[in-house]
C-alpha angles and dihedrals in degrees: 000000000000119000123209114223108187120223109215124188105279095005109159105184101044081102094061094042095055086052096054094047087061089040093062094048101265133108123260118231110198099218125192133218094241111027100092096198106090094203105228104307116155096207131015129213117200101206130218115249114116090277107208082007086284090264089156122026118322110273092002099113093034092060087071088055108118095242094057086058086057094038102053094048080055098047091049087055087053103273109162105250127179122185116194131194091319084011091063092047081046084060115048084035091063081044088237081123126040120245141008149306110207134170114289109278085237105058092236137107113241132206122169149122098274123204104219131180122228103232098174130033089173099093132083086248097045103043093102092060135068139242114288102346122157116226132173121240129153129265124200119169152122107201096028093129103121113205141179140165117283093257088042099065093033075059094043085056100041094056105042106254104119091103089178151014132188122250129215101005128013100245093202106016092257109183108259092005083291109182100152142013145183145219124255084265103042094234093098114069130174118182125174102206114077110259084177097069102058102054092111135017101233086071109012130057087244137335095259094113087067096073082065083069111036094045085068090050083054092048097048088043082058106051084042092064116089109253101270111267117261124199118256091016120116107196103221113259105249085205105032107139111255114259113268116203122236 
């Protein structure tokens, strides 16, 4: 399976990502901001990292970048797509996730080892974990408070696409402890928190962020296996000749 990692203007954590991608058994694309052809890749991360130094809103100049054009008509037809920290801003801000990502309530940078609860297994980015486990991955971000409307996050609840929420104490002020959400389809994740940064312990507070990675290998390994064979049924020949009449 090969994995595209973008590269923005000024992205810091695109190196990581790549790593964690190989560490979990698939193989790393190196993507660019402004090469639109993503190259074959069968799932993208955006990485975290002040793309473009973060001067607007986060991820509100990077959405215009050519490769998001490709990549959201990808995501849309189902493309694997993860958005982490400024991924995750990249993200809401090409309306490919609900809601918004706004400056800590409380004015400071933070950047610490964060407790999170896995809310949802049901998406191509969650399928490693279980219901409702606690892991520890590291947070690091200014603007991280994830905000919606009311009746969006009611909705948000009701259908299943809040992915994480923080656990203790709320490290950015994020509506409802909001640390992670998902598309309609589940194929489409943004988490604030760095995966990326726990996947071993010389460099990481633990190697729960992996499961991040290697949940993605296991979903495209299941929509790669042939549907199970069912008695009575005659799957259609894709190549049978076409009838001629006598």
């Amino acid at each position: 399976m090969k994995i595209g990692v973008v590269t923005f203007p000024g992205s810091l954590d695109d190196g990581d990502a790549a790593r964690a991608a190989r560490y979990a058994g698939a193989e790393a694309v190196r993507l660019w901001h402004a090469d639109p052809d993503l190259h074959g890749v069968d799932a993208v991360v955006l990485p975290g990292g002040f793309s473009y130094g973060d001067y607007l809103r986060c991820g509100a100049i990077a959405r215009f970048a050519p490769v998001m054009e490709t990549i959201t008509k990808a995501a849309n037809d189902g493309l694997p797509v993860l958005g982490i920290c400024n991924g995750f801003q990249i993200l809401c801000e090409a309306h490919l996730l609900p809601g918004a990502l706004t400056r800590n309530q409380h004015l400071h940078f933070r950047n610490r080892d964060q407790r999170i609860q896995i809310e949802n297994t049901q998406t191509a980015w969650t399928r490693d974990f279980t219901g409702s486990q606690e892991i520890v991955i590291p947070v690091k971000n200014g603007e991280g408070c994830y905000v919606g409307s009311p009746e969006l996050l009611d909705q948000l609840e009701a259908d299943g696409q809040i992915v994480a929420r923080y656990v203790g104490e709320n490290p950015n002020g994020s509506m409802r402890d909001i640390a992670a959400v998902r598309n309609e389809a589940g194929n489409v994740v943004g988490i604030m928190p760095h995966p990326e940064h726990a996947i071993d312990l010389l460099t990481g507070p633990s190697t729960d962020g992996l499961g991040f990675f290697t949940s993605v290998l296991k979903a495209y390994a299941a929509a790669s296996v042939p549907a199970p064979y069912q008695p009575g049924v005659v799957p259609p020949a894709e190549d049978a000749p076409e009838e001629v009449e006598a």
